[in-house]
Backbone as a chain_set.jsonl record, in Angstrom:
{"seq": "MLLTSPARNSTKFADAEECEAGILSLPNVGWDVDPEVAPMRKVVASELVSLDGVVESPEDWQLPYFNDEMGEEIGAAMAAADAMLLGRVTYEEWAVFWPSQSGEDQPFADYMNNTPKFVVSTTLQEPLGWNNSTLVKGNVTEEIDKLKRQPGKDIGISGSGTLVGSLLQADLLDELRVMVHPVVVGSGKRLFEEGGDQKTLELVDSKTFSTGVLYLTYRPTHDQDR", "coords": {"N": [[9.905, -14.105, 3.508], [11.687, -12.402, 6.085], [14.489, -12.429, 7.655], [17.065, -12.136, 10.096], [20.397, -13.406, 10.731], [20.776, -15.201, 13.45], [22.697, -16.939, 14.333], [25.388, -16.269, 13.778], [25.317, -13.611, 14.003], [25.182, -12.114, 11.635], [24.176, -11.344, 8.293], [24.831, -13.233, 5.639], [26.071, -14.171, 2.364], [25.488, -16.608, -0.209], [28.366, -18.144, -1.603], [29.841, -16.393, -4.281], [31.185, -17.733, -6.3], [30.172, -20.322, -6.053], [27.476, -19.892, -6.642], [27.508, -18.901, -9.264], [28.553, -21.058, -10.614], [26.735, -23.019, -9.904], [24.237, -22.074, -10.778], [24.276, -22.401, -13.423], [24.586, -24.946, -13.586], [20.493, -28.43, -10.094], [20.703, -31.685, -9.656], [18.336, -34.013, -11.015], [16.061, -34.376, -8.542], [13.959, -35.997, -8.097], [11.535, -34.871, -8.751], [8.788, -34.993, -10.806], [6.615, -33.871, -12.892], [3.754, -33.218, -14.85], [4.074, -30.538, -16.941], [1.945, -29.227, -18.107], [-0.198, -29.34, -16.438], [0.624, -28.684, -13.919], [0.628, -26.249, -11.338], [2.171, -23.011, -11.314], [4.49, -22.067, -9.036], [5.647, -19.25, -7.086], [8.889, -17.828, -6.855], [10.053, -16.044, -4.27], [11.896, -13.41, -3.061], [12.914, -11.926, -0.057], [14.164, -9.135, 1.552], [16.099, -7.307, 3.971], [17.102, -4.044, 3.842], [19.409, -1.337, 3.813], [19.382, 2.288, 3.42], [21.462, 2.871, 1.726], [21.739, 0.53, 0.341], [22.824, -1.692, 1.665], [22.872, -5.021, 2.866], [24.112, -6.613, 4.64], [24.686, -7.884, 7.929], [22.203, -7.006, 9.345], [21.285, -6.957, 11.965], [22.809, -5.107, 13.215], [21.828, -2.64, 12.525], [19.108, -2.696, 11.971], [17.266, -3.391, 14.002], [16.183, -1.224, 15.669], [14.075, -0.361, 14.117], [12.186, -2.284, 13.977], [8.838, -3.237, 14.323], [5.331, -3.791, 15.176], [4.052, -3.626, 12.701], [5.972, -4.421, 10.844], [6.464, -6.999, 11.803], [3.992, -8.221, 11.308], [3.946, -8.263, 8.507], [6.131, -9.894, 7.946], [5.231, -12.262, 9.091], [3.021, -12.73, 7.429], [4.31, -13.203, 4.988], [5.634, -15.582, 5.568], [3.437, -17.256, 5.987], [2.516, -17.446, 3.425], [4.335, -18.987, 2.108], [5.664, -22.252, 1.583], [8.074, -23.457, 1.355], [11.641, -23.133, 1.392], [14.391, -21.513, -0.167], [17.822, -21.572, -0.156], [21.125, -20.171, 0.01], [24.48, -21.47, 0.436], [26.003, -20.358, 2.655], [24.11, -18.938, 4.195], [22.459, -21.095, 4.824], [24.245, -22.693, 6.38], [24.7, -21.042, 8.6], [22.119, -20.712, 9.687], [21.481, -23.373, 10.182], [23.017, -23.98, 12.345], [21.84, -22.576, 14.397], [18.869, -22.699, 14.455], [17.864, -25.462, 14.796], [18.112, -26.015, 17.533], [16.268, -24.45, 18.748], [13.028, -23.697, 20.126], [9.466, -23.34, 19.584], [8.444, -22.023, 21.763], [10.439, -20.373, 22.663], [11.408, -19.012, 20.41], [9.545, -17.354, 18.082], [9.491, -18.019, 15.35], [10.568, -20.516, 15.137], [9.359, -23.114, 14.778], [8.375, -22.924, 12.163], [10.772, -22.492, 10.714], [12.188, -24.871, 11.204], [10.493, -26.924, 10.356], [9.716, -26.439, 7.74], [10.25, -27.372, 4.331], [13.519, -27.18, 3.012], [15.595, -26.018, 0.455], [18.79, -26.216, -0.663], [21.236, -24.461, -2.311], [24.26, -25.401, -3.454], [27.661, -26.165, -4.274], [29.525, -27.394, -2.785], [28.688, -28.477, -0.334], [27.782, -31.621, 1.169], [25.574, -34.416, 0.899], [24.15, -36.526, 3.497], [22.269, -33.606, 4.455], [22.406, -31.906, 7.559], [20.371, -30.428, 8.841], [16.943, -30.59, 9.636], [14.574, -31.596, 7.168], [15.973, -30.688, 4.9], [17.207, -30.337, 1.619], [19.729, -30.979, -0.689], [20.602, -28.947, -3.36], [21.884, -29.293, -6.459], [23.885, -29.494, -9.445], [22.139, -28.78, -12.444], [20.885, -25.904, -11.755], [19.057, -24.082, -12.807], [17.234, -25.675, -14.307], [16.236, -27.385, -12.295], [15.128, -25.71, -10.342], [13.132, -24.637, -11.849], [11.584, -26.948, -12.174], [10.855, -27.319, -9.502], [9.251, -25.086, -9.119], [7.051, -25.842, -10.541], [5.798, -27.676, -9.034], [2.945, -28.55, -6.988], [1.886, -26.204, -4.543], [2.683, -23.542, -2.198], [4.281, -20.268, -2.162], [7.855, -20.092, -2.799], [10.212, -19.225, -0.633], [12.906, -16.862, -0.126], [15.407, -15.702, 2.013], [18.02, -13.452, 2.906], [21.014, -14.736, 1.435], [22.023, -13.279, -0.785], [23.685, -13.324, -3.133], [22.721, -15.553, -4.424], [20.114, -14.662, -4.901], [20.623, -12.617, -6.759], [21.665, -14.175, -8.846], [19.452, -15.747, -9.536], [17.725, -13.763, -10.43], [19.103, -12.91, -12.705], [18.835, -15.205, -14.205], [16.186, -15.212, -14.812], [14.488, -16.481, -12.996], [13.51, -15.48, -10.684], [10.597, -14.393, -9.227], [9.485, -12.427, -7.651], [10.535, -9.629, -5.776], [10.958, -8.477, -2.591], [11.608, -5.783, -0.605], [12.563, -4.313, 2.428], [13.181, -1.201, 3.04], [15.295, 0.587, 5.006], [15.506, 3.632, 6.861], [18.345, 4.437, 7.097], [21.778, 5.064, 6.713], [24.292, 2.906, 6.23], [26.924, 2.724, 5.375], [29.011, 0.881, 4.826], [29.568, -2.518, 3.734], [28.106, -5.631, 2.511], [26.313, -5.268, -0.476], [22.951, -5.497, -1.782], [22.848, -6.019, -4.523], [25.692, -6.658, -6.17], [28.383, -5.437, -8.302], [28.296, -6.285, -11.785], [26.816, -8.583, -14.136], [23.824, -8.592, -16.213], [21.742, -5.795, -17.16], [18.628, -5.482, -15.541], [15.153, -4.962, -15.555], [12.549, -3.949, -13.37], [9.189, -3.837, -12.078], [7.326, -1.777, -9.881], [4.997, -3.108, -7.763], [3.674, -2.969, -5.397], [3.543, -0.974, -2.433], [4.33, 0.052, 0.849], [4.338, 2.125, 3.722], [5.844, 2.125, 6.786], [5.295, 3.144, 10.199], [7.729, 3.694, 11.315], [9.238, 4.741, 9.321], [10.262, 2.949, 7.54], [10.257, 1.629, 4.291], [8.273, -0.628, 2.552], [8.683, -2.396, -0.171], [7.545, -3.93, -3.113], [8.6, -5.68, -5.892], [8.415, -6.819, -9.28], [10.051, -8.648, -11.801], [10.228, -7.45, -15.149], [11.025, -8.737, -17.367], [11.898, -7.541, -19.675], [13.751, -6.842, -22.681], [17.27, -6.544, -22.364], [18.709, -3.369, -21.938]], "CA": [[10.482, -14.067, 4.839], [12.749, -11.454, 6.293], [15.088, -12.846, 8.905], [18.499, -11.978, 10.253], [21.058, -14.669, 11.041], [21.155, -15.134, 14.848], [23.777, -17.857, 14.678], [26.689, -15.6, 13.751], [25.056, -12.177, 14.028], [25.439, -11.465, 10.359], [23.493, -11.916, 7.147], [25.851, -13.475, 4.625], [25.6, -14.573, 1.058], [26.086, -17.785, -0.83], [29.581, -17.767, -2.31], [29.593, -16.025, -5.674], [31.699, -18.777, -7.19], [29.236, -21.433, -6.016], [26.227, -19.553, -7.322], [27.733, -18.776, -10.7], [28.702, -22.408, -11.154], [25.53, -23.79, -9.667], [23.07, -21.603, -11.516], [24.397, -22.97, -14.76], [24.597, -26.366, -13.44], [20.129, -29.332, -9.099], [20.335, -32.813, -10.474], [16.937, -34.35, -10.809], [15.921, -34.911, -7.192], [12.78, -36.822, -7.971], [10.327, -34.189, -9.128], [8.377, -35.376, -12.151], [5.244, -33.396, -12.973], [3.325, -32.771, -16.162], [4.086, -29.083, -16.915], [0.7, -28.656, -18.6], [-1.212, -29.334, -15.392], [1.185, -28.235, -12.656], [0.575, -24.814, -11.108], [3.482, -22.385, -11.183], [4.734, -21.383, -7.775], [6.509, -18.081, -7.2], [10.095, -17.685, -6.049], [9.934, -14.703, -3.699], [13.01, -13.022, -2.205], [12.601, -10.858, 0.895], [15.442, -8.658, 2.066], [16.225, -6.1, 4.774], [18.08, -3.233, 3.112], [19.612, 0.033, 4.276], [19.153, 3.286, 2.378], [22.56, 2.791, 0.759], [21.758, -0.769, -0.32], [23.528, -2.731, 2.414], [22.06, -6.089, 3.447], [24.941, -7.361, 5.584], [24.575, -7.652, 9.371], [21.088, -6.108, 9.664], [21.1, -6.838, 13.407], [23.56, -3.94, 13.676], [21.169, -1.383, 12.169], [17.692, -2.868, 11.673], [16.407, -3.646, 15.151], [15.391, -0.084, 16.151], [12.95, -0.105, 13.218], [11.233, -3.399, 13.999], [7.613, -2.981, 15.077], [4.256, -4.735, 14.866], [3.76, -3.59, 11.267], [6.96, -5.264, 10.183], [6.237, -8.371, 12.225], [2.822, -8.74, 10.611], [4.299, -8.537, 7.118], [6.999, -11.074, 7.943], [4.363, -13.405, 9.335], [2.21, -12.976, 6.232], [5.191, -13.803, 3.981], [5.853, -16.972, 5.959], [2.196, -17.995, 5.774], [2.314, -17.606, 1.987], [5.403, -19.842, 1.56], [5.802, -23.562, 2.222], [9.404, -23.974, 1.047], [12.695, -22.124, 1.425], [15.55, -21.692, -1.032], [18.921, -20.962, 0.579], [22.513, -20.341, -0.378], [25.235, -22.29, 1.386], [26.413, -19.676, 3.885], [22.902, -18.712, 4.984], [22.053, -22.405, 5.348], [25.139, -23.135, 7.442], [24.479, -20.208, 9.787], [20.813, -21.018, 10.27], [21.487, -24.771, 10.63], [23.657, -24.005, 13.656], [20.992, -21.939, 15.402], [17.444, -23.009, 14.553], [17.476, -26.779, 15.31], [18.09, -26.044, 19.006], [15.258, -23.51, 19.229], [11.647, -24.174, 20.187], [8.472, -22.316, 19.347], [8.212, -21.268, 22.988], [11.496, -19.371, 22.814], [11.542, -18.268, 19.169], [8.249, -17.489, 17.405], [9.612, -18.553, 13.998], [11.348, -21.752, 15.173], [8.64, -24.241, 14.178], [8.353, -22.723, 10.713], [12.11, -22.665, 10.158], [12.634, -26.252, 11.321], [9.591, -27.87, 9.707], [9.518, -26.116, 6.326], [11.265, -27.919, 3.425], [14.57, -26.241, 2.647], [16.38, -26.44, -0.706], [20.055, -25.51, -0.477], [22.058, -24.418, -3.521], [25.681, -25.446, -3.099], [28.501, -27.119, -4.992], [30.519, -27.939, -1.859], [28.064, -29.268, 0.717], [27.561, -33.023, 0.849], [24.429, -35.053, 1.528], [22.89, -35.881, 3.887], [22.36, -32.364, 5.194], [22.07, -32.162, 8.958], [19.172, -29.735, 9.326], [15.706, -31.265, 9.293], [13.848, -31.218, 5.949], [16.859, -29.968, 3.985], [17.592, -31.072, 0.414], [20.818, -30.34, -1.412], [20.326, -28.61, -4.754], [23.152, -29.241, -7.177], [23.68, -29.787, -10.853], [21.584, -27.693, -13.244], [19.985, -25.189, -10.867], [17.976, -23.485, -13.587], [16.242, -26.698, -14.62], [15.64, -27.965, -11.103], [14.25, -24.725, -9.713], [11.94, -24.587, -12.702], [10.771, -28.102, -11.801], [10.304, -27.056, -8.176], [8.176, -24.102, -9.273], [5.893, -26.499, -11.151], [5.165, -28.549, -8.049], [1.853, -27.919, -6.233], [2.317, -25.621, -3.285], [2.671, -22.093, -2.03], [5.498, -19.607, -2.621], [9.173, -20.559, -2.381], [10.786, -18.004, -0.085], [14.345, -16.693, 0.069], [15.876, -14.601, 2.854], [19.474, -13.436, 2.809], [21.453, -15.414, 0.202], [21.965, -12.227, -1.795], [24.294, -13.72, -4.397], [21.753, -16.455, -5.038], [19.017, -13.83, -5.405], [21.089, -11.986, -7.984], [21.792, -15.19, -9.888], [18.102, -16.114, -9.973], [17.211, -12.639, -11.222], [19.763, -12.96, -14.004], [18.349, -16.364, -14.935], [14.728, -15.063, -14.963], [13.813, -17.428, -12.118], [12.982, -14.745, -9.539], [9.279, -13.862, -9.578], [9.13, -11.256, -6.858], [11.56, -9.14, -4.857], [10.394, -7.621, -1.56], [12.669, -5.162, 0.178], [12.215, -3.368, 3.477], [14.238, -0.196, 2.977], [15.367, 1.261, 6.289], [16.03, 5.0, 6.742], [19.655, 4.524, 7.729], [22.935, 4.872, 5.831], [25.225, 2.063, 6.97], [28.243, 3.18, 4.973], [29.845, -0.19, 4.274], [28.993, -3.856, 3.863], [27.61, -6.262, 1.289], [25.12, -4.704, -1.085], [22.014, -6.486, -2.303], [23.331, -6.373, -5.855], [27.056, -6.212, -6.426], [28.639, -5.137, -9.708], [28.323, -7.425, -12.686], [25.521, -9.072, -14.585], [23.098, -7.774, -17.18], [20.714, -4.904, -16.63], [17.304, -6.07, -15.404], [14.142, -3.985, -15.168], [11.5, -4.453, -12.504], [8.092, -2.905, -11.872], [6.83, -1.68, -8.518], [3.615, -3.585, -7.748], [3.053, -2.646, -4.112], [4.411, -0.219, -1.53], [3.757, 0.418, 2.142], [5.231, 2.9, 4.582], [5.626, 1.862, 8.195], [5.385, 4.34, 11.052], [9.149, 3.907, 11.615], [9.908, 5.281, 8.145], [10.677, 1.852, 6.662], [9.449, 1.412, 3.098], [8.156, -2.028, 2.157], [8.493, -2.309, -1.615], [7.454, -5.212, -3.809], [8.913, -5.546, -7.312], [8.395, -8.001, -10.139], [10.811, -8.466, -13.041], [9.402, -7.254, -16.349], [11.576, -9.613, -18.405], [12.172, -6.771, -20.877], [15.072, -7.024, -23.267], [18.295, -5.701, -21.766], [18.963, -2.13, -22.659]], "C": [[11.566, -13.016, 4.89], [13.343, -11.753, 7.654], [16.555, -12.496, 8.917], [19.087, -13.331, 10.598], [21.532, -14.639, 12.475], [22.362, -15.968, 15.185], [25.12, -17.152, 14.738], [26.529, -14.102, 13.709], [25.456, -11.486, 12.756], [24.606, -12.143, 9.305], [24.511, -12.019, 6.029], [25.207, -13.851, 3.317], [26.167, -15.925, 0.682], [27.318, -17.325, -1.595], [29.283, -17.475, -3.768], [30.049, -17.126, -6.622], [30.738, -19.952, -7.236], [27.991, -21.118, -6.826], [26.417, -19.495, -8.828], [27.876, -20.153, -11.333], [27.396, -23.177, -11.044], [24.358, -23.371, -10.515], [23.102, -22.099, -12.954], [24.306, -24.483, -14.704], [24.062, -26.749, -12.101], [19.913, -30.581, -9.94], [18.885, -33.132, -10.232], [16.797, -35.029, -9.453], [14.575, -35.59, -7.002], [11.479, -36.138, -8.307], [9.983, -34.541, -10.568], [6.901, -35.049, -12.297], [4.948, -32.942, -14.39], [3.234, -31.254, -16.165], [2.784, -28.471, -17.376], [-0.364, -28.573, -17.514], [-0.681, -28.791, -14.065], [1.046, -26.716, -12.505], [1.987, -24.259, -10.953], [3.561, -21.644, -9.863], [5.651, -20.192, -8.027], [7.74, -18.242, -6.313], [10.138, -16.229, -5.586], [11.106, -14.446, -2.756], [12.599, -11.848, -1.339], [13.887, -10.437, 1.593], [15.268, -7.411, 2.928], [17.365, -5.286, 4.195], [18.195, -1.857, 3.758], [19.399, 1.004, 3.12], [20.256, 3.281, 1.333], [22.763, 1.373, 0.232], [22.424, -1.903, 0.418], [22.529, -3.738, 2.979], [22.831, -6.879, 4.502], [24.687, -6.918, 7.022], [23.433, -6.706, 9.752], [20.842, -5.972, 11.159], [21.85, -5.645, 13.981], [22.831, -2.634, 13.42], [19.658, -1.483, 12.0], [16.783, -2.892, 12.89], [15.624, -2.432, 15.665], [14.145, 0.188, 15.311], [11.923, -1.236, 13.213], [10.029, -3.028, 14.86], [6.543, -3.979, 14.659], [3.935, -4.763, 13.375], [4.701, -4.512, 10.504], [6.741, -6.726, 10.536], [5.053, -9.008, 11.525], [3.143, -9.092, 9.164], [5.209, -9.753, 7.006], [6.169, -12.331, 8.155], [3.52, -13.755, 8.122], [3.04, -13.639, 5.137], [5.459, -15.27, 4.297], [4.612, -17.815, 5.683], [1.967, -18.295, 4.299], [3.335, -18.53, 1.347], [5.455, -21.165, 2.306], [7.105, -24.247, 1.835], [10.383, -22.814, 1.089], [13.819, -22.517, 0.47], [16.693, -20.908, -0.41], [20.248, -21.162, -0.133], [23.267, -21.058, 0.732], [25.508, -21.587, 2.704], [25.213, -19.409, 4.781], [22.434, -20.018, 5.601], [22.932, -22.801, 6.531], [24.936, -22.333, 8.72], [23.172, -20.576, 10.472], [20.77, -22.441, 10.822], [22.178, -24.925, 11.983], [22.685, -23.54, 14.74], [19.613, -22.576, 15.561], [17.111, -24.4, 15.085], [17.386, -26.858, 16.831], [17.031, -25.124, 19.595], [13.88, -24.153, 19.224], [10.706, -23.013, 19.943], [8.171, -21.486, 20.572], [9.215, -20.144, 23.15], [11.616, -18.456, 21.598], [10.261, -18.441, 18.355], [8.328, -18.112, 16.019], [10.233, -19.949, 13.963], [10.631, -22.916, 14.488], [8.607, -24.129, 12.659], [9.717, -23.024, 10.109], [12.53, -24.128, 10.161], [11.782, -27.228, 10.516], [9.408, -27.632, 8.216], [10.599, -26.768, 5.469], [12.234, -26.844, 2.964], [15.396, -26.826, 1.505], [17.633, -25.574, -0.756], [20.904, -25.61, -1.733], [23.531, -24.369, -3.118], [26.398, -26.467, -3.962], [29.509, -27.782, -4.059], [29.922, -28.748, -0.719], [27.818, -30.696, 0.234], [26.304, -33.529, 1.559], [24.9, -36.195, 2.432], [23.137, -34.589, 4.654], [21.794, -32.57, 6.601], [20.774, -31.541, 9.439], [17.927, -30.428, 8.778], [15.069, -30.698, 8.028], [14.687, -30.401, 4.972], [17.291, -30.873, 2.838], [18.673, -30.303, -0.319], [20.45, -30.162, -2.876], [21.662, -28.466, -5.467], [22.888, -29.626, -8.612], [23.146, -28.569, -11.586], [20.506, -26.982, -12.441], [18.803, -24.611, -11.629], [16.874, -24.493, -13.859], [15.515, -27.188, -13.378], [14.754, -26.978, -10.348], [12.989, -24.555, -10.548], [11.021, -25.766, -12.389], [10.094, -27.885, -10.448], [9.13, -26.084, -8.262], [6.91, -24.736, -9.839], [5.208, -27.492, -10.201], [4.002, -27.828, -7.367], [2.385, -27.347, -4.925], [2.213, -24.117, -3.28], [3.972, -21.503, -2.576], [6.742, -20.339, -2.119], [9.94, -19.317, -1.93], [12.299, -18.042, 0.025], [14.552, -15.513, 1.012], [17.393, -14.647, 2.878], [19.892, -13.993, 1.454], [21.455, -14.461, -0.984], [22.57, -12.607, -3.132], [23.38, -14.664, -5.155], [20.593, -15.669, -5.635], [19.42, -13.17, -6.723], [21.201, -12.962, -9.136], [20.427, -15.601, -10.425], [17.471, -15.005, -10.801], [17.811, -12.661, -12.618], [19.228, -14.103, -14.864], [16.838, -16.332, -15.156], [13.951, -16.093, -14.162], [13.236, -16.76, -10.872], [11.674, -14.074, -9.944], [8.935, -12.584, -8.832], [10.27, -10.917, -5.915], [10.903, -8.166, -3.887], [11.523, -7.075, -0.706], [12.053, -4.227, 1.216], [13.375, -2.398, 3.587], [14.198, 0.637, 4.254], [16.003, 2.645, 6.142], [17.332, 5.189, 7.513], [20.715, 4.282, 6.665], [23.997, 4.129, 6.628], [26.671, 2.419, 6.632], [29.143, 2.116, 4.383], [29.151, -1.529, 4.507], [28.495, -4.371, 2.524], [26.348, -5.569, 0.815], [24.227, -5.824, -1.605], [22.456, -6.954, -3.681], [24.722, -5.784, -6.043], [27.229, -5.95, -7.922], [28.689, -6.428, -10.529], [26.926, -7.877, -13.033], [24.858, -8.094, -15.542], [22.096, -6.866, -16.488], [19.367, -5.615, -16.636], [16.323, -4.988, -14.951], [13.056, -4.681, -14.347], [10.406, -3.392, -12.383], [7.648, -2.954, -10.417], [5.353, -2.056, -8.516], [2.912, -3.322, -6.426], [4.055, -1.867, -3.268], [3.639, 0.13, -0.265], [4.796, 1.211, 2.916], [4.882, 2.613, 6.029], [5.811, 3.144, 9.001], [6.831, 4.666, 11.436], [9.899, 4.569, 10.463], [10.425, 4.223, 7.196], [9.701, 1.761, 5.491], [9.461, -0.068, 2.757], [7.731, -2.058, 0.703], [8.495, -3.698, -2.24], [7.63, -4.999, -5.303], [8.75, -6.888, -8.015], [9.203, -7.714, -11.402], [9.863, -8.33, -14.231], [9.829, -8.163, -17.464], [11.712, -8.871, -19.744], [13.544, -7.146, -21.412], [16.055, -6.082, -22.579], [18.526, -4.481, -22.623], [20.462, -1.913, -22.783]], "O": [[12.267, -12.761, 3.911], [12.78, -11.383, 8.683], [17.223, -12.547, 7.884], [18.35, -14.306, 10.744], [22.607, -14.098, 12.732], [23.0, -15.743, 16.214], [25.911, -17.404, 15.647], [27.484, -13.383, 13.414], [26.011, -10.388, 12.789], [24.346, -13.344, 9.377], [24.998, -11.005, 5.528], [23.985, -13.853, 3.17], [27.206, -16.338, 1.197], [27.32, -16.238, -2.172], [28.554, -18.224, -4.419], [29.387, -17.418, -7.618], [30.5, -20.525, -8.299], [27.504, -21.949, -7.593], [25.578, -19.987, -9.582], [27.391, -20.395, -12.438], [26.999, -23.891, -11.964], [23.562, -24.212, -10.933], [22.067, -22.2, -13.611], [23.984, -25.16, -15.68], [23.988, -27.936, -11.782], [19.065, -30.586, -10.832], [18.268, -32.571, -9.327], [17.336, -36.112, -9.231], [14.104, -35.741, -5.875], [10.415, -36.742, -8.171], [10.823, -34.395, -11.456], [6.038, -35.826, -11.89], [5.8, -32.347, -15.051], [2.392, -30.706, -15.455], [2.521, -27.306, -17.078], [-1.328, -27.82, -17.648], [-1.47, -28.471, -13.176], [1.318, -25.977, -13.451], [2.892, -24.966, -10.509], [2.796, -20.714, -9.607], [6.342, -20.128, -9.043], [7.655, -18.723, -5.183], [10.244, -15.307, -6.395], [11.292, -15.166, -1.775], [12.005, -10.886, -1.826], [14.605, -11.265, 2.154], [14.411, -6.569, 2.66], [18.482, -5.788, 4.069], [17.198, -1.284, 4.198], [19.253, 0.586, 1.971], [20.021, 3.644, 0.181], [23.839, 1.046, -0.268], [22.582, -2.986, -0.145], [21.48, -3.364, 3.502], [22.255, -7.727, 5.184], [24.497, -5.733, 7.297], [23.673, -5.7, 10.419], [20.253, -4.983, 11.594], [21.571, -5.212, 15.099], [23.166, -1.615, 14.026], [18.986, -0.457, 11.894], [15.636, -2.453, 12.809], [14.474, -2.602, 16.072], [13.248, 0.902, 15.759], [10.908, -1.152, 12.522], [10.183, -2.562, 15.988], [6.809, -4.9, 13.886], [3.584, -5.815, 12.84], [4.282, -5.279, 9.637], [6.822, -7.597, 9.669], [5.09, -10.191, 11.183], [2.668, -10.105, 8.65], [5.074, -10.551, 6.079], [6.375, -13.343, 7.484], [3.321, -14.93, 7.815], [2.553, -14.527, 4.437], [5.506, -16.104, 3.394], [4.713, -18.945, 5.205], [1.305, -19.275, 3.955], [3.223, -18.835, 0.16], [5.305, -21.197, 3.527], [7.236, -25.464, 1.965], [10.014, -21.663, 0.856], [14.15, -23.693, 0.322], [16.558, -19.71, -0.159], [20.472, -22.177, -0.791], [22.75, -21.23, 1.836], [25.27, -22.16, 3.767], [25.281, -19.626, 5.991], [22.052, -20.051, 6.771], [22.417, -23.201, 7.575], [24.996, -22.894, 9.815], [23.124, -20.733, 11.692], [20.097, -22.695, 11.821], [21.941, -25.905, 12.689], [22.704, -24.048, 15.861], [19.225, -22.951, 16.667], [16.114, -24.519, 15.797], [16.651, -27.692, 17.36], [16.907, -25.027, 20.816], [13.6, -25.042, 18.42], [11.086, -21.85, 20.076], [7.693, -20.358, 20.45], [8.898, -19.09, 23.702], [11.894, -17.265, 21.738], [9.924, -19.563, 17.976], [7.343, -18.678, 15.546], [10.411, -20.514, 12.884], [11.243, -23.632, 13.695], [8.789, -25.12, 11.952], [9.812, -23.731, 9.106], [13.167, -24.584, 9.212], [12.285, -28.247, 10.045], [8.984, -28.537, 7.498], [11.771, -26.725, 5.844], [11.832, -25.746, 2.577], [15.842, -27.972, 1.569], [17.55, -24.352, -0.877], [21.251, -26.707, -2.172], [23.983, -23.399, -2.511], [25.834, -27.495, -4.337], [30.271, -28.645, -4.493], [30.594, -29.63, -0.184], [27.667, -30.941, -0.963], [26.008, -33.119, 2.682], [25.949, -36.782, 2.167], [24.101, -34.487, 5.413], [20.831, -33.311, 6.798], [20.139, -32.068, 10.352], [17.872, -30.801, 7.607], [15.026, -29.483, 7.833], [14.164, -29.518, 4.291], [17.688, -32.019, 3.048], [18.539, -29.1, -0.544], [20.038, -31.11, -3.546], [22.473, -27.61, -5.114], [21.781, -30.042, -8.955], [23.631, -27.456, -11.386], [19.349, -27.402, -12.44], [17.672, -24.649, -11.146], [15.697, -24.191, -13.66], [14.3, -27.386, -13.41], [13.737, -27.372, -9.777], [11.903, -24.351, -10.006], [9.802, -25.6, -12.343], [8.923, -28.216, -10.265], [8.133, -26.243, -7.557], [5.813, -24.217, -9.635], [4.171, -28.068, -10.53], [4.063, -26.612, -7.184], [3.241, -27.952, -4.28], [1.722, -23.502, -4.227], [4.678, -22.148, -3.352], [6.689, -21.098, -1.152], [10.276, -18.458, -2.746], [12.899, -19.096, 0.238], [13.949, -14.455, 0.835], [17.993, -15.722, 2.873], [19.223, -13.763, 0.447], [20.953, -14.793, -2.058], [22.021, -12.247, -4.174], [23.273, -14.589, -6.379], [20.138, -15.967, -6.74], [18.651, -13.165, -7.684], [20.872, -12.626, -10.274], [20.261, -15.783, -11.631], [16.759, -15.278, -11.767], [17.104, -12.453, -13.604], [19.169, -13.995, -16.089], [16.264, -17.311, -15.634], [12.882, -16.535, -14.583], [12.545, -17.41, -10.088], [11.641, -13.282, -10.886], [8.176, -11.753, -9.331], [10.892, -11.803, -5.329], [10.354, -7.147, -4.305], [12.308, -7.84, -0.146], [11.142, -3.454, 0.917], [14.419, -2.722, 4.153], [13.205, 1.303, 4.548], [16.948, 2.805, 5.37], [17.413, 5.987, 8.447], [20.567, 3.401, 5.817], [24.541, 4.665, 7.594], [27.537, 2.414, 7.506], [29.964, 2.419, 3.518], [28.271, -1.654, 5.359], [28.467, -3.642, 1.532], [25.431, -5.313, 1.596], [24.679, -6.946, -1.837], [22.439, -8.15, -3.97], [24.899, -4.566, -6.072], [26.322, -6.214, -8.712], [29.064, -7.494, -10.04], [25.969, -7.591, -12.314], [25.265, -6.939, -15.668], [21.661, -7.137, -15.369], [19.006, -6.271, -17.614], [16.635, -4.193, -14.064], [12.699, -5.833, -14.596], [10.662, -2.202, -12.563], [7.598, -4.018, -9.799], [4.544, -1.41, -9.182], [1.689, -3.437, -6.34], [5.264, -2.072, -3.375], [2.454, 0.458, -0.309], [5.997, 0.982, 2.772], [3.747, 2.833, 6.452], [6.414, 4.107, 8.527], [7.125, 5.792, 11.837], [11.069, 4.922, 10.611], [10.976, 4.556, 6.147], [8.485, 1.81, 5.673], [10.52, -0.69, 2.681], [6.577, -1.785, 0.375], [9.346, -4.532, -1.929], [6.894, -4.225, -5.914], [8.925, -7.949, -7.416], [9.055, -6.651, -12.005], [8.836, -9.004, -14.308], [9.081, -8.354, -18.423], [11.651, -9.485, -20.809], [14.384, -7.692, -20.697], [15.705, -4.949, -22.25], [18.538, -4.543, -23.852], [20.895, -0.917, -23.363]]}, "num_chains": 1, "name": "protein.A"}
């Protein structure tokens, strides 16, 4: 999925402190599957990115590049995923906006409201207010691994850049899809901030839209750090 945050007109990130603490530490939320027979689902992150790596507030620079090609790819990504993984800030922004929307007004509303959502946070408290939302806390590495072993489609992430970086560092991110826009924003949150170990990825697919947007799909190689 590739979505902006209509609630506050900005794409934010899960707090770095929360992610760093959380990724080391989701308690068992009831998933219990034999790992020898369970299929492995993919955790797939999809991001809107400027040429200089900015992912913050895409509504300020991305909209002129949206066309049918992009819409088709976003729709295909949604069709391939039946769960969402979110950081706290992205969850809070979307939880304000999407519950009041209908499929008649917003084409993605039914998907956003009905799809199971797993929220990584050390500060939110259950029960979460947005429909089909489960709080992920405790040992995130272990619990996301359990989630990946459940039957189902992909587990999608949009926004939540700090969470994406943490999952990449923990070798839990299976695919990274970026739509690189031909615009230099100049300032704002980057997809990957400084810090963390070097990670190598391989380009497995690329498309060029008529607007000049590059749609790039990468998979981590899990090579030893250089």
